[in-house]
PDB file of C-alpha atoms in Angstrom:
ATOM      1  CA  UNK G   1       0.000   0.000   0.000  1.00 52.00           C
ATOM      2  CA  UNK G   2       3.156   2.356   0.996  1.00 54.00           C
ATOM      3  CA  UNK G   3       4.186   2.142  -2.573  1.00 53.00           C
ATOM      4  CA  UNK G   4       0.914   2.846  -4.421  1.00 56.00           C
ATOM      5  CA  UNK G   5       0.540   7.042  -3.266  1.00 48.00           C
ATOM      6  CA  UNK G   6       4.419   7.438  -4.633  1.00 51.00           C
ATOM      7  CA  UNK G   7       3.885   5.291  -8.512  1.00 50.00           C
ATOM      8  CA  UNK G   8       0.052   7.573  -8.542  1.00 47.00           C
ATOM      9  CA  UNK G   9       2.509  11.137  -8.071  1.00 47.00           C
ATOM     10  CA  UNK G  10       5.223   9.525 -10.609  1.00 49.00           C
ATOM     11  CA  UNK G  11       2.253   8.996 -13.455  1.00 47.00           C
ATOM     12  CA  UNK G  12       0.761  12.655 -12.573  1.00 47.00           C
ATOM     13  CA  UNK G  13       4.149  13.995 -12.984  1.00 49.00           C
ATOM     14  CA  UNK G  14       4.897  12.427 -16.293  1.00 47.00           C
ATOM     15  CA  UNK G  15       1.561  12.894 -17.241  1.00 46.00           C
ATOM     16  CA  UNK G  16       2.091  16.747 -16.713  1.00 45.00           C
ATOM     17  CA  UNK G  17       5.197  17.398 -18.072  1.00 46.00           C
ATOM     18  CA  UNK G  18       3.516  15.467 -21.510  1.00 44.00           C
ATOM     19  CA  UNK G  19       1.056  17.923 -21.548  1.00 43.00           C
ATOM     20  CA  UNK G  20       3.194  20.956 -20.968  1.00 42.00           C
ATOM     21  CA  UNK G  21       5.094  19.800 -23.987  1.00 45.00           C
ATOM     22  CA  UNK G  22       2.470  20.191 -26.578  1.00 56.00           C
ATOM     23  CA  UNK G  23       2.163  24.114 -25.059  1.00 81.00           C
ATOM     24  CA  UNK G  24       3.172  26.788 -27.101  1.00 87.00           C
ATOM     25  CA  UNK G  25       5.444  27.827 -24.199  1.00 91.00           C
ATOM     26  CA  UNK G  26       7.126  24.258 -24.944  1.00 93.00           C
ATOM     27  CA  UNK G  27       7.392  25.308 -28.321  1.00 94.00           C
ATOM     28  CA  UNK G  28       9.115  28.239 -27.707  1.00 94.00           C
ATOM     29  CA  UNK G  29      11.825  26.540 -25.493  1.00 95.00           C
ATOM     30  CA  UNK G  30      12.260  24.293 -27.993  1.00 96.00           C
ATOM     31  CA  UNK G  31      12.626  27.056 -30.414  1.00 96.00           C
ATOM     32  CA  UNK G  32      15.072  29.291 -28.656  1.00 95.00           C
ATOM     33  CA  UNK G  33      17.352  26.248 -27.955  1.00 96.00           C
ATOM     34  CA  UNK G  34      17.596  25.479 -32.368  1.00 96.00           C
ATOM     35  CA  UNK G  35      17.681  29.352 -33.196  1.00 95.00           C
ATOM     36  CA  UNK G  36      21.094  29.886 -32.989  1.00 94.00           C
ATOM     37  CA  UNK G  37      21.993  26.866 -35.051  1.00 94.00           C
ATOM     38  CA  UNK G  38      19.194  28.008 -37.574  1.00 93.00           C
ATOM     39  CA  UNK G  39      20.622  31.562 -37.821  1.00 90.00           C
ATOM     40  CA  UNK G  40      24.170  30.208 -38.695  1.00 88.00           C
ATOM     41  CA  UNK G  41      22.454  28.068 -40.947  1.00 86.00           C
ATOM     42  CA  UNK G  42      20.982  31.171 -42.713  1.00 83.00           C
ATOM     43  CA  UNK G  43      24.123  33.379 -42.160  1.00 75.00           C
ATOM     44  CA  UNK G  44      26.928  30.711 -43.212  1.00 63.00           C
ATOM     45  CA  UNK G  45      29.684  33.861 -42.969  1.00 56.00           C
ATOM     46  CA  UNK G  46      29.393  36.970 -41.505  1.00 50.00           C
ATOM     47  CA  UNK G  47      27.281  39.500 -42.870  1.00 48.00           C
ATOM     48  CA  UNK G  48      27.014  37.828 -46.361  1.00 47.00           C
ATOM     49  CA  UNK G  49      24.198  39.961 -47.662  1.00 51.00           C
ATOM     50  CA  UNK G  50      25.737  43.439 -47.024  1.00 54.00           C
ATOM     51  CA  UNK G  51      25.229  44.535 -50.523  1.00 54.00           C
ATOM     52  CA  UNK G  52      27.041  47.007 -52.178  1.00 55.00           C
ATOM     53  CA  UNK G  53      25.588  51.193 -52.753  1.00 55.00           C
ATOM     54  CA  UNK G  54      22.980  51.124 -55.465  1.00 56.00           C
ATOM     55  CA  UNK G  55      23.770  52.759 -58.776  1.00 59.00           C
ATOM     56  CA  UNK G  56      23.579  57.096 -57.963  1.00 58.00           C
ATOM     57  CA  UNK G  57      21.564  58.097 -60.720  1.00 62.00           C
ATOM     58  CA  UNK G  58      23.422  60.988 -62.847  1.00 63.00           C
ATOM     59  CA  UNK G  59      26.511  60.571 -59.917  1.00 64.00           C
ATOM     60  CA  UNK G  60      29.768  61.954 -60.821  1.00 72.00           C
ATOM     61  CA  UNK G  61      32.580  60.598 -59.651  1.00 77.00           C
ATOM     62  CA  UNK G  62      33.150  62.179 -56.585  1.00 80.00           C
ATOM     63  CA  UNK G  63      29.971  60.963 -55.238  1.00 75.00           C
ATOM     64  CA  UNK G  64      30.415  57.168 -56.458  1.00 74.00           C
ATOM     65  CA  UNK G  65      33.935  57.899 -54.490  1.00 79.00           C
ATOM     66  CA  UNK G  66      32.006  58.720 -51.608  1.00 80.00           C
ATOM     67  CA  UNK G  67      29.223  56.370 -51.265  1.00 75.00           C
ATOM     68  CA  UNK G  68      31.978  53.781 -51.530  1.00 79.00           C
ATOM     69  CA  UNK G  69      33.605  54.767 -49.002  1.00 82.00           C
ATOM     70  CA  UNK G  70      30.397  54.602 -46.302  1.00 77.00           C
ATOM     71  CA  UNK G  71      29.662  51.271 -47.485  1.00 75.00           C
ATOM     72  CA  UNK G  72      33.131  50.243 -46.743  1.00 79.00           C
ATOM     73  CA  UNK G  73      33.166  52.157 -43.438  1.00 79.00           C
ATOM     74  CA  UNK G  74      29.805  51.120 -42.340  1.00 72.00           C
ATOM     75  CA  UNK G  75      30.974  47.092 -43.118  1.00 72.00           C
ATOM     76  CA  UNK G  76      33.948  48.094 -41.507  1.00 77.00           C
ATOM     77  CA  UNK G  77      32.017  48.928 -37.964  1.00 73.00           C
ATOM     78  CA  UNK G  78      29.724  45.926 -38.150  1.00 68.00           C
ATOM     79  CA  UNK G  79      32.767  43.339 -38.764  1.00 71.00           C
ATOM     80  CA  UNK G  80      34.260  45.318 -35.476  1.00 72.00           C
ATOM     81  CA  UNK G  81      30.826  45.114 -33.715  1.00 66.00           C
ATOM     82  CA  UNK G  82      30.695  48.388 -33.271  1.00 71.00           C
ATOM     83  CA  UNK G  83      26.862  48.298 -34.874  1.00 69.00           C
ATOM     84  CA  UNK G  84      24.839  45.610 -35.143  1.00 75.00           C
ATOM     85  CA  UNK G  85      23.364  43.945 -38.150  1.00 78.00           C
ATOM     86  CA  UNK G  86      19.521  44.618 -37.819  1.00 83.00           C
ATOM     87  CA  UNK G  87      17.526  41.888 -39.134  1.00 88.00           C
ATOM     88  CA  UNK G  88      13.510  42.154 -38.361  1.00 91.00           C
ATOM     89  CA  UNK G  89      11.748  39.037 -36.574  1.00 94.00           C
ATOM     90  CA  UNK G  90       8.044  38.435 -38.126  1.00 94.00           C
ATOM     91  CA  UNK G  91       5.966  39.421 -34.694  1.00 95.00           C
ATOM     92  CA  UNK G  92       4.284  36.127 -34.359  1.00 96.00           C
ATOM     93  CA  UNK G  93       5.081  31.766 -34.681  1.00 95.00           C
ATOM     94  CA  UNK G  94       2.517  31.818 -37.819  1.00 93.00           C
ATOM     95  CA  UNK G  95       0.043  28.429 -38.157  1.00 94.00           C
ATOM     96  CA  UNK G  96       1.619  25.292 -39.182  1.00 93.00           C
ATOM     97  CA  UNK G  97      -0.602  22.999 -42.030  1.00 91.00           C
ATOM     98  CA  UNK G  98      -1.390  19.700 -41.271  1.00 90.00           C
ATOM     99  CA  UNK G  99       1.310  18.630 -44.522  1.00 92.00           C
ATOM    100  CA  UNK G 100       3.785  18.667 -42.911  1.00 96.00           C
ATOM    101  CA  UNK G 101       3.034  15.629 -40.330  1.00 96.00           C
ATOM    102  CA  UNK G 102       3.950  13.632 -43.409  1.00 96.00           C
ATOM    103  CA  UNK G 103       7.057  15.525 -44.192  1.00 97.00           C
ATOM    104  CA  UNK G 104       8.163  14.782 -40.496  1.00 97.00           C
ATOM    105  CA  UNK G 105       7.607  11.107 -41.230  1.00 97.00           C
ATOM    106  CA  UNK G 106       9.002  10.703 -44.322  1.00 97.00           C
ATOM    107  CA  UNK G 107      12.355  12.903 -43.232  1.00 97.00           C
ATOM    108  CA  UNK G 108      12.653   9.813 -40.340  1.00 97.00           C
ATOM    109  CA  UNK G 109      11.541   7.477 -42.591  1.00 96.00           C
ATOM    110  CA  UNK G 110      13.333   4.753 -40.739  1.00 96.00           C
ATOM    111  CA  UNK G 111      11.983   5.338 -37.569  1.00 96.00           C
ATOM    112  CA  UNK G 112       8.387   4.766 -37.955  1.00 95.00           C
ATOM    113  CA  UNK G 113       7.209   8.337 -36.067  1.00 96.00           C
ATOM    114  CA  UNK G 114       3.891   9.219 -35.434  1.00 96.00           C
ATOM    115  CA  UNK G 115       2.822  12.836 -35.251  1.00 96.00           C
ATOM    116  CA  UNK G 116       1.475  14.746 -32.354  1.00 95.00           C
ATOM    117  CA  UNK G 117      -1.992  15.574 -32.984  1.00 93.00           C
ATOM    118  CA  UNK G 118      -1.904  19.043 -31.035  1.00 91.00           C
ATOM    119  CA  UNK G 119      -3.990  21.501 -32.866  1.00 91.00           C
ATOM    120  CA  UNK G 120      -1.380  23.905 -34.273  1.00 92.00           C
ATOM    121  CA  UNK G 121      -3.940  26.491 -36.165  1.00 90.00           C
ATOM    122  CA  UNK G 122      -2.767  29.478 -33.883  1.00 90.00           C
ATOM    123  CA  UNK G 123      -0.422  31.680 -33.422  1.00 91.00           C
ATOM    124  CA  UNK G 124       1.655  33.063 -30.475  1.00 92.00           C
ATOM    125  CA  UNK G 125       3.824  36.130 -30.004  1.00 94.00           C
ATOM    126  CA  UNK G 126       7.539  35.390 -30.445  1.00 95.00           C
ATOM    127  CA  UNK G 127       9.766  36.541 -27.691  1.00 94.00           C
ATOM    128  CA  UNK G 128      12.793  38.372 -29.253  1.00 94.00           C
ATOM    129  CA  UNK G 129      14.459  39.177 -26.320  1.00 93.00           C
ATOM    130  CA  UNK G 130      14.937  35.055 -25.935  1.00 94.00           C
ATOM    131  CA  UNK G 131      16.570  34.782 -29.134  1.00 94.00           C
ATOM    132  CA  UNK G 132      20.070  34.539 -29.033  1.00 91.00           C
ATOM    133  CA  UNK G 133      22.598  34.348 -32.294  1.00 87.00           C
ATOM    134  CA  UNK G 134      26.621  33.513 -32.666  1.00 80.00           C
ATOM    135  CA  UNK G 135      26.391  36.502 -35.140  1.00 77.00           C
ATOM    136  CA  UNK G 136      26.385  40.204 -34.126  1.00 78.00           C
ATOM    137  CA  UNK G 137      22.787  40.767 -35.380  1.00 84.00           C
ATOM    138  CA  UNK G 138      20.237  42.772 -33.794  1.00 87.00           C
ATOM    139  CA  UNK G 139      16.236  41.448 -33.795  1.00 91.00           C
ATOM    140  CA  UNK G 140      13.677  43.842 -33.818  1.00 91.00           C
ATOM    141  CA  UNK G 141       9.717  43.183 -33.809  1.00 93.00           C
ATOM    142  CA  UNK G 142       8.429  43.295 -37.965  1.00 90.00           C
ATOM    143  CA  UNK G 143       6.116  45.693 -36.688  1.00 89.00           C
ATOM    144  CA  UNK G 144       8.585  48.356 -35.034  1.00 87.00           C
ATOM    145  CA  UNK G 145       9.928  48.686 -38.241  1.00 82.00           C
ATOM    146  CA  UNK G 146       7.474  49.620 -40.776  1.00 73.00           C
ATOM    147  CA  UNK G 147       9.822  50.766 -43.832  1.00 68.00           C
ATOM    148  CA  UNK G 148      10.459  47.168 -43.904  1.00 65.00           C
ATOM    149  CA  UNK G 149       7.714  46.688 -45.839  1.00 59.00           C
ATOM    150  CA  UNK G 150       8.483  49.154 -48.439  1.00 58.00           C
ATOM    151  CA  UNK G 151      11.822  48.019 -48.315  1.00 50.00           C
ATOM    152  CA  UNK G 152      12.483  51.345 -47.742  1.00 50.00           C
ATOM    153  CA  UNK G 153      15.343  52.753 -45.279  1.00 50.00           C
ATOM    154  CA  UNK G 154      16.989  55.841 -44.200  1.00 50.00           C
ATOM    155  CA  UNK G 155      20.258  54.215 -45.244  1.00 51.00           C
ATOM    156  CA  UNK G 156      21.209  52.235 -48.230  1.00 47.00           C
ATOM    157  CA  UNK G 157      23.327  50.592 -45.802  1.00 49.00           C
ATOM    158  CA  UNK G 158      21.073  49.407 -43.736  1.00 52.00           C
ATOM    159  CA  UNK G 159      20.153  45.235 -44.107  1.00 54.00           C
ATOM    160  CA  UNK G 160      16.245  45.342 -44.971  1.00 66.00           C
ATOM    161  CA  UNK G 161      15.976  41.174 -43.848  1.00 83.00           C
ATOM    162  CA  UNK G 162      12.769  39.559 -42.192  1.00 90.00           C
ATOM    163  CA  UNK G 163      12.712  36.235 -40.531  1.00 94.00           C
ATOM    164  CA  UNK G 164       9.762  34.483 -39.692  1.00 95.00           C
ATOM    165  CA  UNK G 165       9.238  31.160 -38.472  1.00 95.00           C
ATOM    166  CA  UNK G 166       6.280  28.566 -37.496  1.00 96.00           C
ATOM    167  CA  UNK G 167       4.634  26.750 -34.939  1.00 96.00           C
ATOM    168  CA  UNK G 168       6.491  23.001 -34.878  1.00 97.00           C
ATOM    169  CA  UNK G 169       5.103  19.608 -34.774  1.00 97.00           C
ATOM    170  CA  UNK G 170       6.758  17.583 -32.934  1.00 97.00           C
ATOM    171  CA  UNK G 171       6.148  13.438 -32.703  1.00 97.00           C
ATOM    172  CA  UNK G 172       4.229  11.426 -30.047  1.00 96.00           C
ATOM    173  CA  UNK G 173       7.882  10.947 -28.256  1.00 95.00           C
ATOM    174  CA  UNK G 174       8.499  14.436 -28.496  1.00 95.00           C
ATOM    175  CA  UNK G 175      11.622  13.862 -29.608  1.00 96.00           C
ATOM    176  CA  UNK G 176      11.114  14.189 -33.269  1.00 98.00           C
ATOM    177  CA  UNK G 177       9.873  17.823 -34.833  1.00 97.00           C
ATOM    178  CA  UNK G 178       9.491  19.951 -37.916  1.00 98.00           C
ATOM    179  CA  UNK G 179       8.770  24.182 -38.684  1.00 97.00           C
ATOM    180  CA  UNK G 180       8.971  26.314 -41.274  1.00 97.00           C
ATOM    181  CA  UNK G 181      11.257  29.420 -42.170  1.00 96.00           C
ATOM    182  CA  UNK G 182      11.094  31.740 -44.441  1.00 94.00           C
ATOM    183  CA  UNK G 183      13.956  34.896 -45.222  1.00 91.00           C
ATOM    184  CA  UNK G 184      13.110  37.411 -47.070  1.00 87.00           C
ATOM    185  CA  UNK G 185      16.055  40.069 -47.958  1.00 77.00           C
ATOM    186  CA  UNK G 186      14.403  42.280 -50.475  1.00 70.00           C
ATOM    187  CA  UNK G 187      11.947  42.265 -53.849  1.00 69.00           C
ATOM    188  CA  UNK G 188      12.225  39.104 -55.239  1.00 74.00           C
ATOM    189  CA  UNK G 189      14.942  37.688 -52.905  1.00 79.00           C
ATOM    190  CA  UNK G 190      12.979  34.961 -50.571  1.00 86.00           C
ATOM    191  CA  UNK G 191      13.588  31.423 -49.589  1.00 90.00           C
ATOM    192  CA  UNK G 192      11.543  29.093 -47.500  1.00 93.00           C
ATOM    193  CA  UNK G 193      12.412  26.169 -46.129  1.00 95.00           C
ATOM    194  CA  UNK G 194      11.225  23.017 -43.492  1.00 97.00           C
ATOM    195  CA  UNK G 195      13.284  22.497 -41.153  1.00 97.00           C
ATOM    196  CA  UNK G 196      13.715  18.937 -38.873  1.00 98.00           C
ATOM    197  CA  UNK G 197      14.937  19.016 -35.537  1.00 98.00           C
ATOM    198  CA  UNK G 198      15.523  16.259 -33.130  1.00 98.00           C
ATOM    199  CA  UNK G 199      16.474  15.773 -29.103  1.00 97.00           C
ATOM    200  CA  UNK G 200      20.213  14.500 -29.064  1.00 96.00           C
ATOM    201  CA  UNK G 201      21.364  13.914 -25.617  1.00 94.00           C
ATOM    202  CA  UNK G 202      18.695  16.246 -23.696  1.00 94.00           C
ATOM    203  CA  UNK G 203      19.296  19.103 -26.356  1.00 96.00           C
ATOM    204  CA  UNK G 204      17.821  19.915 -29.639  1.00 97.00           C
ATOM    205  CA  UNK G 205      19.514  20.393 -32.601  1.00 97.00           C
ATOM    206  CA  UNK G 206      18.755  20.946 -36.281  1.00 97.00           C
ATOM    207  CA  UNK G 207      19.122  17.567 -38.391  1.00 97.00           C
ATOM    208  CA  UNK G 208      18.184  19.042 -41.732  1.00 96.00           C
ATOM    209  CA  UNK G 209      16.285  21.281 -43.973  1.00 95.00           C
ATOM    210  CA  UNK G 210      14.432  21.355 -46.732  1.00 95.00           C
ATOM    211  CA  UNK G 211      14.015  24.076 -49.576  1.00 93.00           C
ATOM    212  CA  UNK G 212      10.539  24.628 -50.611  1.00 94.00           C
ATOM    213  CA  UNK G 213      11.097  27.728 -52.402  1.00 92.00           C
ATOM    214  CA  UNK G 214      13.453  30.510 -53.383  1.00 90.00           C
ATOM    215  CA  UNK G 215      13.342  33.897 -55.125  1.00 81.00           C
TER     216      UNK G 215
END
């Protein structure tokens, strides 16, 4: 009888932590634990989409000179850190379609998974101030910076880059999961891509990706 009151609180515990897993607050753990592996995955060197001054309509020389020389100065500073590389974080984990609970099983083929069946049709509000990066890059809300989407900036210096990301589904282990990403750098640049993660010793860590699109 002794031994019956301590197996009851072991199966309420287990049964808990299961259900704080399929949270979005689990999701966002889980999230801030793969995002500096998915940033480096996105930003293989540093600063690799500083691009060069636009064409100065009618310019002379002089003023070619000159806008050279801030671009070079201003990818001077952010090599140095002394100013960050701003890159704007879409305000909220968007849906996730049903799809891609076959993508996760097909990506571990050989290990027979079976999707969670948590309901993953809303969204919650990312936490920027949670989201670290091995990069000197600076995340701001999408929504703090509107001339984003005019691709429009007071510099022509400054990175105009949005990141967004989605809910994940993870397996009925939760050890197993999938999201999507998209980066958008400017008109016509995009890609989007699934990404699978998995829990390797207590820690999870990006195991692949998947382009679905680029522009």
């Amino acid at each position: 009888m002794k031994y019956i009151f301590p197996l009851i609180i072991a199966i309420l515990s287990l049964t808990g932590c299961h259900k704080k897993q399929t949270t979005p607050e689990y999701e966002q753990e889980v999230m801030h634990e793969v995002f500096p592996e998915l940033i480096d995955s996105l930003y293989p060197k540093p600063y690799p989409h500083i691009p060069p001054p636009p064409p100065i309509p009618e310019a002379d020389s002089a003023q070619i000179a000159e806008a050279l020389t801030k671009y070079k100065t201003f990818k001077a500073k952010l090599k140095s850190g002394t100013i960050k590389h701003i890159v704007a974080i879409i305000d909220s984990a968007y849906t996730l379609e049903a799809t891609n609970s076959t993508e996760l099983t097909k990506h571990f083929a050989t290990l027979n998974l079976s999707p969670d069946t948590t309901d993953l049709s809303s969204a919650y509000k990312i936490d920027i101030d949670k989201l670290k990066n091995n990069r000197n890059l600076l995340f701001k809300y999408r929504s703090e910076l509107p001339e984003y989407n005019k691709w429009k900036s007071t510099s022509p210096f400054i990175p105009k880059e949005i990141i967004g990301f989605s809910r994940i589904r993870f397996d009925t282990t939760k050890s197993y999961g999938v999201f999507l990403c998209d980066l958008y750098c400017g008109k016509l640049c995009a890609q989007g891509m699934r990404v699978f993660i998995q829990k390797v010793r207590g820690r999870w860590v990006i195991h692949g990706t998947e382009v679905i699109y680029i522009s």
